[in-house]
XYZ file of N, CA and C in Angstrom:
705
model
N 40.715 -90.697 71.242
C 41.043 -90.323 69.876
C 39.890 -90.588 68.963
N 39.254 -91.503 69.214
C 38.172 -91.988 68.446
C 36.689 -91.138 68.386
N 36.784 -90.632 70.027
C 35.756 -89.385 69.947
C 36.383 -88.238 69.590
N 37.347 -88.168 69.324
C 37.774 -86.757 68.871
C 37.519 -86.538 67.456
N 37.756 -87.401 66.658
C 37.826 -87.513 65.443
C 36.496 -87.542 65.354
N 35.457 -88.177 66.041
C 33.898 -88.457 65.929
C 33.256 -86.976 65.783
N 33.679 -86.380 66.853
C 33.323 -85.157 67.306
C 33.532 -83.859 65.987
N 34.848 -84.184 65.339
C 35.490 -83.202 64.389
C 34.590 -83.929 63.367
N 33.957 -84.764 62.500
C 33.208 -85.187 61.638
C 31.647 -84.119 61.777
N 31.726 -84.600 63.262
C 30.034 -83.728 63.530
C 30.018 -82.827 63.406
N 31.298 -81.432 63.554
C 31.166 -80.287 63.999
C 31.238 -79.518 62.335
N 32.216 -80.309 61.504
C 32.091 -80.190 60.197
C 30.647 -80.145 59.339
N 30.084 -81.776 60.070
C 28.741 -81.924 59.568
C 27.844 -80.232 59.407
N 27.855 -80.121 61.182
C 26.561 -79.097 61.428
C 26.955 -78.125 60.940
N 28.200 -77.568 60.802
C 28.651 -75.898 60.167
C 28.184 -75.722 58.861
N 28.467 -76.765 58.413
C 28.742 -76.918 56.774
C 30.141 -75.834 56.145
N 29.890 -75.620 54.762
C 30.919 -75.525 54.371
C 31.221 -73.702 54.967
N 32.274 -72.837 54.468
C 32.336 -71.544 55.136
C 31.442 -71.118 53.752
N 31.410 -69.626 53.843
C 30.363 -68.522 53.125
C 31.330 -67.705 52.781
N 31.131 -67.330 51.005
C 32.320 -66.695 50.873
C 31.522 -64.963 50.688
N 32.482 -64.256 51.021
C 31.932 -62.917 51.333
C 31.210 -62.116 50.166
N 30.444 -61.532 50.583
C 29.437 -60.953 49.296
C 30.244 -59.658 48.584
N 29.860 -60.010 47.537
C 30.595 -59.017 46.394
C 30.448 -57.757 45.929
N 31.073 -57.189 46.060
C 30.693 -55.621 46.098
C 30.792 -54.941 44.894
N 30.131 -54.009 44.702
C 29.895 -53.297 43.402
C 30.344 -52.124 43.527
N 31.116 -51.999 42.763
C 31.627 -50.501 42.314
C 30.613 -49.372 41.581
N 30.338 -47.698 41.713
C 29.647 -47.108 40.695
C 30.597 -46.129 40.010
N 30.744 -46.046 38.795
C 31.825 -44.988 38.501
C 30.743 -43.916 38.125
N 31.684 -42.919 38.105
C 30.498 -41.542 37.957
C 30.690 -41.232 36.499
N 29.600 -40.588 36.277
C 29.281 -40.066 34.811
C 28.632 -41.702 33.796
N 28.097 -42.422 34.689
C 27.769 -44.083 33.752
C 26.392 -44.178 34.400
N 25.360 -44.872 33.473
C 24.244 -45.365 35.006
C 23.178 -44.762 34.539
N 22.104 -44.022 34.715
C 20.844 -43.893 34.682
C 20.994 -42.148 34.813
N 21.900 -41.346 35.260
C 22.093 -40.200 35.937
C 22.434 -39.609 34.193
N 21.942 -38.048 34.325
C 22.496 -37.568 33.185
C 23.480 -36.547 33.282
N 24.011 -36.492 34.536
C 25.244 -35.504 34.866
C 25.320 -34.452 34.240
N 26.531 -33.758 34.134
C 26.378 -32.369 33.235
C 26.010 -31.956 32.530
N 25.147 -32.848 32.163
C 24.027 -32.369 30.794
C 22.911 -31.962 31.047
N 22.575 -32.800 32.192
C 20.809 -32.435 32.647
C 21.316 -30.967 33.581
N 22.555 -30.978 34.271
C 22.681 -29.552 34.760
C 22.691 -27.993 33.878
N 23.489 -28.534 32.891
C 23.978 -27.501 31.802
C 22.544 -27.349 30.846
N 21.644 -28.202 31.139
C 20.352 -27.722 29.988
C 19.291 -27.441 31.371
N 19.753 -27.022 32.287
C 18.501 -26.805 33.620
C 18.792 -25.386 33.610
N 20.086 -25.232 33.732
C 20.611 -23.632 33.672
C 20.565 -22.574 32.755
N 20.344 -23.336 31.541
C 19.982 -22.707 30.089
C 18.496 -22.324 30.398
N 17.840 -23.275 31.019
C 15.944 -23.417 30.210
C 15.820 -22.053 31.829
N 16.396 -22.269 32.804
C 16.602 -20.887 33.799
C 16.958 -19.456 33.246
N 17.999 -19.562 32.525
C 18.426 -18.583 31.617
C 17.281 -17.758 31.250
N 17.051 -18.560 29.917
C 15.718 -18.554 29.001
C 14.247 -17.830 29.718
N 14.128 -18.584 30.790
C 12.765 -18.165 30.960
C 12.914 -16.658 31.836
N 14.387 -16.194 32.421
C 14.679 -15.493 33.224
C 15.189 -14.253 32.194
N 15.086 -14.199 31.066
C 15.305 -13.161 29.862
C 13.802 -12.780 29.263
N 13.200 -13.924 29.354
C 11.697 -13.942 28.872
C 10.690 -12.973 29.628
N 11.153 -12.972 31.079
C 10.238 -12.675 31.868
C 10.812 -10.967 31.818
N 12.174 -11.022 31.947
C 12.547 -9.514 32.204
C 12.284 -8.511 30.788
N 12.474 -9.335 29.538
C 12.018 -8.372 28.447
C 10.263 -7.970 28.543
N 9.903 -9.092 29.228
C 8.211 -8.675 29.116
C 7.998 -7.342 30.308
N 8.694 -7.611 31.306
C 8.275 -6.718 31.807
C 8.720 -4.856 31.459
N 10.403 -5.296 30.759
C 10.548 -4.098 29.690
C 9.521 -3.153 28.878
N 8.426 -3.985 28.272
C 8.014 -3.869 27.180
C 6.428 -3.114 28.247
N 6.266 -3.757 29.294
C 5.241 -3.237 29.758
C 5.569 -1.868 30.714
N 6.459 -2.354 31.242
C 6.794 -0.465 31.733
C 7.078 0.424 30.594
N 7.597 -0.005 29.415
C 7.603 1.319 27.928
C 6.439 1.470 27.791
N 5.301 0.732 27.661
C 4.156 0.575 27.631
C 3.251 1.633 28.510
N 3.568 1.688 30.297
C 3.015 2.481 30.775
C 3.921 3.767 30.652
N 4.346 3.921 30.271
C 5.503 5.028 30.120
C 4.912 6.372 28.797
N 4.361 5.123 27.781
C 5.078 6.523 26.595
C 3.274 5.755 25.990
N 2.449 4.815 26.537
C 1.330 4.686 25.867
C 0.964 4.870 24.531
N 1.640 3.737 23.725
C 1.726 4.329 22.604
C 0.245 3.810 21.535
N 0.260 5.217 20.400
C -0.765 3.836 19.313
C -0.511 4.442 17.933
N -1.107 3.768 17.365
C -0.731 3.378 16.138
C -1.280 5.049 14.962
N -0.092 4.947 14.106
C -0.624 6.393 13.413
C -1.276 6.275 12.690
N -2.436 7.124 12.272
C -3.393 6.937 11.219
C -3.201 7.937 10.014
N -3.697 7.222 8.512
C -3.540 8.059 7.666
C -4.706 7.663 6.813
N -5.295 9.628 6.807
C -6.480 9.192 5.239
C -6.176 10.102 4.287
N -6.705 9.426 3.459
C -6.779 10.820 2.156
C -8.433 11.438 2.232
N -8.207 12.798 2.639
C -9.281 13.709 2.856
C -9.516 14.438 1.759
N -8.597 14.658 0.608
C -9.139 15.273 -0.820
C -8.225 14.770 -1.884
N -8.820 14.292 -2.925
C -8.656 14.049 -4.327
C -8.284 14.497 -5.561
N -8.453 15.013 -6.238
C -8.518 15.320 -7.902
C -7.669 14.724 -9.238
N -8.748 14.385 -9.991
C -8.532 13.850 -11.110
C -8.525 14.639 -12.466
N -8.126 14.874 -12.850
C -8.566 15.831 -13.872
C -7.932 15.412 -15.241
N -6.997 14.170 -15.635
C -6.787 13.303 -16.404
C -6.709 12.310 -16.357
N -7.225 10.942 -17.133
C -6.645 9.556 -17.257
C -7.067 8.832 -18.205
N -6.339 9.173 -19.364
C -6.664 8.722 -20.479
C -5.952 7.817 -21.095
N -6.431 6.788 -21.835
C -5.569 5.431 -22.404
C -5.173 5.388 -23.547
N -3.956 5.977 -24.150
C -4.317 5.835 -26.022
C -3.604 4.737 -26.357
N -3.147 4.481 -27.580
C -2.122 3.412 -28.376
C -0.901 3.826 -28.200
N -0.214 2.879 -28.288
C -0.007 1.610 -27.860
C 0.236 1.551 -26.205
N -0.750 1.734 -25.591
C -0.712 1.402 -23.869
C -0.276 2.432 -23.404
N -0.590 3.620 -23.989
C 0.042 4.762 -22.773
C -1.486 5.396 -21.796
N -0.535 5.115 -20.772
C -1.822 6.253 -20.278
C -1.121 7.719 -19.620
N -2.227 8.747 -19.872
C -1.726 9.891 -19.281
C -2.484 10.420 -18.032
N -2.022 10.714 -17.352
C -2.990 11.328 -16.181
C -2.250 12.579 -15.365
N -3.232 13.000 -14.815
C -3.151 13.928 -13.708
C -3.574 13.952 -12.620
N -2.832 13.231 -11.484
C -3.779 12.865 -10.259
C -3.278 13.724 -9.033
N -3.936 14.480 -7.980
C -3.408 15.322 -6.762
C -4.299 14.753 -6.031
N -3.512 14.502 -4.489
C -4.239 14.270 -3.592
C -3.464 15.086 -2.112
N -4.306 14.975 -1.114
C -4.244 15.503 0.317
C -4.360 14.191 1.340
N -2.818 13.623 1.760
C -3.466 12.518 2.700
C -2.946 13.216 4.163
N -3.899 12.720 4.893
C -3.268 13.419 6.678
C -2.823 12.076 7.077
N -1.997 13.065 8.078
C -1.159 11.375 8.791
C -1.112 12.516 10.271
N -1.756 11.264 11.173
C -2.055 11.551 12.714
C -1.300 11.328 13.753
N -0.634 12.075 14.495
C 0.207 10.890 15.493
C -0.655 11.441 16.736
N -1.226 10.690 17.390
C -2.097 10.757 18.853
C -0.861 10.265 19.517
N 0.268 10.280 19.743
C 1.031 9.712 20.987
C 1.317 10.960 21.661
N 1.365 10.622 23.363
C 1.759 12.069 23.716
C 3.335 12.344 24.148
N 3.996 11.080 23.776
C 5.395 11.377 24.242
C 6.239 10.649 23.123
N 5.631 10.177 22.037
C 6.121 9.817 20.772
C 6.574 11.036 19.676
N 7.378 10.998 19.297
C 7.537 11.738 17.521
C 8.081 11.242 16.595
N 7.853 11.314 15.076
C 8.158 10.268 14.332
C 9.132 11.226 13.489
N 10.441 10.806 12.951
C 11.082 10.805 11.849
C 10.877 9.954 10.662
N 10.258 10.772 9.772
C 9.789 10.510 8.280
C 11.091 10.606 7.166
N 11.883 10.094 7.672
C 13.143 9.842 6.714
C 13.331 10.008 5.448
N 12.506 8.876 4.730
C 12.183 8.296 3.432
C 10.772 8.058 3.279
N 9.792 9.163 1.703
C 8.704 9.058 2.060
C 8.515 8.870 0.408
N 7.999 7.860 -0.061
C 8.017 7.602 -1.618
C 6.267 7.078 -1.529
N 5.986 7.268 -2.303
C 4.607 7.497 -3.306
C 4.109 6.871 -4.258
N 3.506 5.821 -4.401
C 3.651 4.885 -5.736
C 2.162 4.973 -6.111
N 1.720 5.278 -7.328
C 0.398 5.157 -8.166
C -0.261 4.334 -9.039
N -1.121 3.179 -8.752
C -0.935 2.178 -9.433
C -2.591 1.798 -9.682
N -2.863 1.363 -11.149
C -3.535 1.125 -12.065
C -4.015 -0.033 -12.491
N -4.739 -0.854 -12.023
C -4.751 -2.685 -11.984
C -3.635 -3.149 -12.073
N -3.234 -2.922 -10.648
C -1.748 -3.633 -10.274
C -0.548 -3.134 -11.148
N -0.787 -2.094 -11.757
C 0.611 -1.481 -12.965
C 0.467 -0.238 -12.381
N 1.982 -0.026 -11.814
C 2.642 0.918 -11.799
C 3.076 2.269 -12.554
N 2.128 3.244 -12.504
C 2.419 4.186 -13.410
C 2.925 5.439 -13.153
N 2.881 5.654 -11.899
C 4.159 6.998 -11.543
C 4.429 6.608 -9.899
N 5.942 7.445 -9.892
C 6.042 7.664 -8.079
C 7.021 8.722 -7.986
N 6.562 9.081 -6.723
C 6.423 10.603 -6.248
C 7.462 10.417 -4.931
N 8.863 11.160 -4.658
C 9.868 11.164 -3.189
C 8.908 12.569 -2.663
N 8.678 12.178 -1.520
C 8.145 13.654 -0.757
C 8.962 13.608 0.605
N 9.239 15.554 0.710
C 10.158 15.831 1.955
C 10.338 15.141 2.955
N 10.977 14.815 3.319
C 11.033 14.260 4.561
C 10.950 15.075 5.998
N 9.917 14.723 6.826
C 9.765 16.064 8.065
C 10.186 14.805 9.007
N 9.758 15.783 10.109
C 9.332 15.072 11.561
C 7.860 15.720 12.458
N 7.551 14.597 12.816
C 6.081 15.174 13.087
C 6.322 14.760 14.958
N 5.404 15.982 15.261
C 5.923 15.852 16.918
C 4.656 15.183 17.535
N 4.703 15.076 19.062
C 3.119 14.774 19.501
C 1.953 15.426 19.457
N 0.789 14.296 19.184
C -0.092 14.491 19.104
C -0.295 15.260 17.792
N 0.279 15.622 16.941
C 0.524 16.626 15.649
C -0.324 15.743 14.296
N -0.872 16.402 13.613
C -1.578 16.196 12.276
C -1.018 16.841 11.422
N -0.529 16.241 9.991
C 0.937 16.359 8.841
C 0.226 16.553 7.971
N 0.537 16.720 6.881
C -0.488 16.688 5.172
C 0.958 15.783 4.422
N 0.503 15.313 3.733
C 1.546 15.152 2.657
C 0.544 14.831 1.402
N 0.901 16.378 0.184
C 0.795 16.469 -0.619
C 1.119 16.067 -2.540
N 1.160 14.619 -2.508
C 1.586 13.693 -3.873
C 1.308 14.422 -4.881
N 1.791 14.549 -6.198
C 1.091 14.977 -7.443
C 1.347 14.002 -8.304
N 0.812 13.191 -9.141
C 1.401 12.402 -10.165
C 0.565 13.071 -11.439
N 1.815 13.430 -12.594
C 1.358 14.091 -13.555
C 2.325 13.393 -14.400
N 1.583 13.498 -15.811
C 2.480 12.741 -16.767
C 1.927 11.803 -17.975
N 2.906 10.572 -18.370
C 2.415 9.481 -19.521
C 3.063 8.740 -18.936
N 2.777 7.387 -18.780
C 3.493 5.870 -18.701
C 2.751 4.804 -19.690
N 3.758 3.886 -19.839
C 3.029 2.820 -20.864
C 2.718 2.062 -20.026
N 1.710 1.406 -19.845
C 1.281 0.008 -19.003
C 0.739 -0.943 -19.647
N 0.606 -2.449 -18.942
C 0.369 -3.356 -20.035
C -0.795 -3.768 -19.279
N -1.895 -3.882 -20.187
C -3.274 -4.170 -19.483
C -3.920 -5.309 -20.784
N -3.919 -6.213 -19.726
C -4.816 -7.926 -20.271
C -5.662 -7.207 -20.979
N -6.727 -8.148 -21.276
C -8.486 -8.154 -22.155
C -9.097 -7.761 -20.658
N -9.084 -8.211 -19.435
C -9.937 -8.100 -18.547
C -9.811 -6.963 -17.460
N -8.623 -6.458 -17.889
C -8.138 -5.041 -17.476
C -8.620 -3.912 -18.127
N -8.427 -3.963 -19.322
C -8.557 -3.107 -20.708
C -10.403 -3.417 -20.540
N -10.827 -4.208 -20.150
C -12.398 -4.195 -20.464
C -12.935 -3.385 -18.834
N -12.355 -3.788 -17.363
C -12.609 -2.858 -16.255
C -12.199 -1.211 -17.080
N -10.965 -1.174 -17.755
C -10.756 0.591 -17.440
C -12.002 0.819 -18.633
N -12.726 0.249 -19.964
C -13.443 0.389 -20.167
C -14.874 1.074 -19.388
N -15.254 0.490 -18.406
C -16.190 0.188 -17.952
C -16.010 1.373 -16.546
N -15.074 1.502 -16.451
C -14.831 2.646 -15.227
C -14.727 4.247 -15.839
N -14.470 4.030 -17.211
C -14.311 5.260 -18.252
C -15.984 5.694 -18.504
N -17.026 4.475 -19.262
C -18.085 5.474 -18.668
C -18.618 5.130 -17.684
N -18.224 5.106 -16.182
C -18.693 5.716 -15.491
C -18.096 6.751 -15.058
N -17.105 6.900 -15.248
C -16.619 8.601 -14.717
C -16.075 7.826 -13.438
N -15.629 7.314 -13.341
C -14.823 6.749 -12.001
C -13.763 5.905 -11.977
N -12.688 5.972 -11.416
C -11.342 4.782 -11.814
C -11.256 4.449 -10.243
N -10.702 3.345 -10.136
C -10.056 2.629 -8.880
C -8.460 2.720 -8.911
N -8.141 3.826 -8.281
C -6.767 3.813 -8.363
C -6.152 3.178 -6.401
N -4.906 2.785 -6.822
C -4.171 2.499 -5.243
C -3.486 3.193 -5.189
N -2.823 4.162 -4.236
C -1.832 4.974 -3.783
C -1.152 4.088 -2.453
N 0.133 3.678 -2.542
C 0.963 3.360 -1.768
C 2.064 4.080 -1.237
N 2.213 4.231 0.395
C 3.108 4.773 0.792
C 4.390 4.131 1.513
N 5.452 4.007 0.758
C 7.004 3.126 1.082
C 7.489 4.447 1.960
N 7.359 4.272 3.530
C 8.241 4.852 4.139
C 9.724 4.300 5.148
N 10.481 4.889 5.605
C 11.669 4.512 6.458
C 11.432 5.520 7.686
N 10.697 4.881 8.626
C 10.936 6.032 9.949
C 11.715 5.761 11.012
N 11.800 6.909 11.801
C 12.584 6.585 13.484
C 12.061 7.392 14.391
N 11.774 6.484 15.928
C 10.850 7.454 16.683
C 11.589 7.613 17.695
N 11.363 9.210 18.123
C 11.955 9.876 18.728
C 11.229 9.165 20.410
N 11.711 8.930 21.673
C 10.864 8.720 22.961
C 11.888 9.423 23.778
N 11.176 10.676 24.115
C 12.146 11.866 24.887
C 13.464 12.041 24.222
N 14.552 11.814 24.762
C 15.829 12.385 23.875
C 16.654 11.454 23.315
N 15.706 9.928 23.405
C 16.308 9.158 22.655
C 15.891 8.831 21.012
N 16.113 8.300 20.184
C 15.920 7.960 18.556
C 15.911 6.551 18.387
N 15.448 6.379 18.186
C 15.188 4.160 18.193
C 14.143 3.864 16.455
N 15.372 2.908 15.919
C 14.574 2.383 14.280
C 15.945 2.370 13.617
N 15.460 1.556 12.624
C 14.517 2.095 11.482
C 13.158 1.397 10.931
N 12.678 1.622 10.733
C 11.169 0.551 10.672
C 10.837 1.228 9.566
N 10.047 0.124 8.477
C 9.338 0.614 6.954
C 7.809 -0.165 6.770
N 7.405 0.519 7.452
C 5.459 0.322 6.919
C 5.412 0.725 6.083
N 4.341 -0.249 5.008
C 3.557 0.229 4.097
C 2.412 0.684 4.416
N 1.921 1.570 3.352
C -0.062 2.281 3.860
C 0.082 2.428 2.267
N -1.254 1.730 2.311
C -2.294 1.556 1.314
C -3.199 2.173 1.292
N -3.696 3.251 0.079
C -5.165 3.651 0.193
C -5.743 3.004 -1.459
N -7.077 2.798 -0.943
C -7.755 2.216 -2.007
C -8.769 3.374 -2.250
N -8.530 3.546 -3.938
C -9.377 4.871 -3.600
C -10.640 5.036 -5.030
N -11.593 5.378 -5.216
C -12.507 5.726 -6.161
C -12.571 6.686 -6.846
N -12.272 7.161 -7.714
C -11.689 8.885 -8.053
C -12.422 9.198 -8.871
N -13.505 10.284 -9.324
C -14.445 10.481 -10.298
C -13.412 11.436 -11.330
N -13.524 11.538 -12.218
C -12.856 12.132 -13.517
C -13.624 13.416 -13.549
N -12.596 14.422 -13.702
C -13.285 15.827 -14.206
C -13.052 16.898 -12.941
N -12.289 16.685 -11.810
C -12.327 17.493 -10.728
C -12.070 17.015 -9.386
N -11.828 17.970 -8.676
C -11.776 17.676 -7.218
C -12.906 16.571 -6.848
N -12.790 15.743 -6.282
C -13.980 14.806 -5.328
C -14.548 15.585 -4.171
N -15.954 16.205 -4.405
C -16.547 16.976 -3.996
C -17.157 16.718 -2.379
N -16.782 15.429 -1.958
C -17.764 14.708 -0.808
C -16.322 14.678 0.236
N -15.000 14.039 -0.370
C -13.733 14.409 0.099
C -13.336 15.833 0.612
N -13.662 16.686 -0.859
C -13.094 18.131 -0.333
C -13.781 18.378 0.791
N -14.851 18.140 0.949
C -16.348 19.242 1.675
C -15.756 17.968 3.131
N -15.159 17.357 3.379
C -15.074 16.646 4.938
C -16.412 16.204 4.743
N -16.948 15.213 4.339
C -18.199 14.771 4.567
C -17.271 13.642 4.465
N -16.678 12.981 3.527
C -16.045 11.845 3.526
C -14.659 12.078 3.086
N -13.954 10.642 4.161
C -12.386 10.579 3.679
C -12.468 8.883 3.244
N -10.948 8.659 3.313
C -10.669 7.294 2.824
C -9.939 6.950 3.581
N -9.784 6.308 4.490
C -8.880 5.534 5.240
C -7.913 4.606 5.076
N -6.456 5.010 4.997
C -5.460 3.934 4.078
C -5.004 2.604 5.230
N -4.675 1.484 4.881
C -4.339 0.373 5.584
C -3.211 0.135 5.752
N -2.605 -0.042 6.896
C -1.242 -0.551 6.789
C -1.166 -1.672 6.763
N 0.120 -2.184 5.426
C 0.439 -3.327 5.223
C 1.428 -4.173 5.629
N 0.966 -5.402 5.955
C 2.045 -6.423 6.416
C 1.984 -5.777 8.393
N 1.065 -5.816 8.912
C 0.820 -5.698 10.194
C 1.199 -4.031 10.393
N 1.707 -3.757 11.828
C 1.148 -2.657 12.601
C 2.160 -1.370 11.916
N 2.088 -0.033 12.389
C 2.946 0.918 12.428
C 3.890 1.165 13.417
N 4.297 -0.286 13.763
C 5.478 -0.176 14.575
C 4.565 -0.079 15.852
N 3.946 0.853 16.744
C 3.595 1.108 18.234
C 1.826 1.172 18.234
N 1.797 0.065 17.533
C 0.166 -0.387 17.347
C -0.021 -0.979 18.470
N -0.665 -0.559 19.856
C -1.075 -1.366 20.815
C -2.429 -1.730 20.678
């Protein structure tokens, strides 16, 4: 009995005490470091995205080889002045005609000229405007459109305005702007696509007393600018 008990002391000794079992961890989903349906739902979007990106570009380049488009040009190739006079209290009267061409080089483009307005303007003052027909111009086709501004308007001109129209009076020359406010739609085979509104600007030098003799004769034109970027199929 005495070694038994001896024996049960020792066996206690060497074991030592028991080990209690290791503790386990639970993970619940949607908690933790992971961004779950969010990082999926914004992976599938930015897929989306770049998968709309890629297919409109390539849209744009097969219309591209398709219908080769460019941009329409417009000058004024003849002039005439034959009034512009300033009396009291701020009227001026004038008589201005011009000839501007408008170009379409596309060969499978045509443009609907909807809305074609005309504005005539005098150090930044507005003194007549002109609605002209509305056509359609087909490919490759060269247009005229013929403005007349005839008449009186009052305009209000500073000291430093009133001293330029001075100074342009004797020389026999005025700086007038002609602006063109249009609304078009272009025809590509039997479809119609727009409405789109470019401006064109011509800046122009006009000698007093007659036709502009260097204009009429095609020795020189004036080339108008379009404003606020392209004519729509400016490649």
């Amino acid at each position: 009995l005495a070694m038994s008990e001896k024996q049960g002391h020792l066996n206690g000794a060497f074991y030592g005490p028991s080990v209690p079992p290791p503790t386990q961890h639970y993970h619940r989903p949607g908690r933790g470091s992971g961004c779950g349906c969010f990082c999926c739902l914004f992976s599938l979007l930015l897929k989306i995205i770049v998968s709309l990106v890629v297919i409109i570009g390539l849209a744009i380049f097969i219309f591209w080889l398709i219908f080769r488009p460019n941009v329409v040009k417009f000058h004024v190739t003849d002039v005439s002045l034959t009034q512009f006079n300033l009396t009291s209290p701020n009227t001026l009267h004038y008589n201005l005609t011009m000839t501007i061409t408008v170009r379409n080089p596309n060969k499978k483009i045509g443009i609907y000229y909807d809305t074609i307005e005309a504005r005539a303007y005098y150090e930044d003052q507005r003194f007549d405007t002109e609605y002209l027909t509305p056509f359609y111009q087909g490919h490759k086709n060269t247009s005229y459109l013929t403005p007349v501004f005839q008449g009186q308007q009052m305009v209000v001109l500073g000291a430093n305005e009133l001293s330029a129209f001075n100074q342009e009076r004797a020389a026999g020359v005025y700086s007038i702007d002609v602006k063109l406010y249009l609304n078009v739609r272009f025809k590509l085979g039997k479809i119609k696509v727009g409405k789109f509104k470019p401006k064109i600007k011509c800046d122009l030098k006009v000698p007093l007393g007659g036709v502009n003799e260097g204009i009429a004769a095609g020795t020189e034109t004036t080339k108008c600018d379009i404003n606020g970027g392209n004519f729509v199929f400016h490649i």
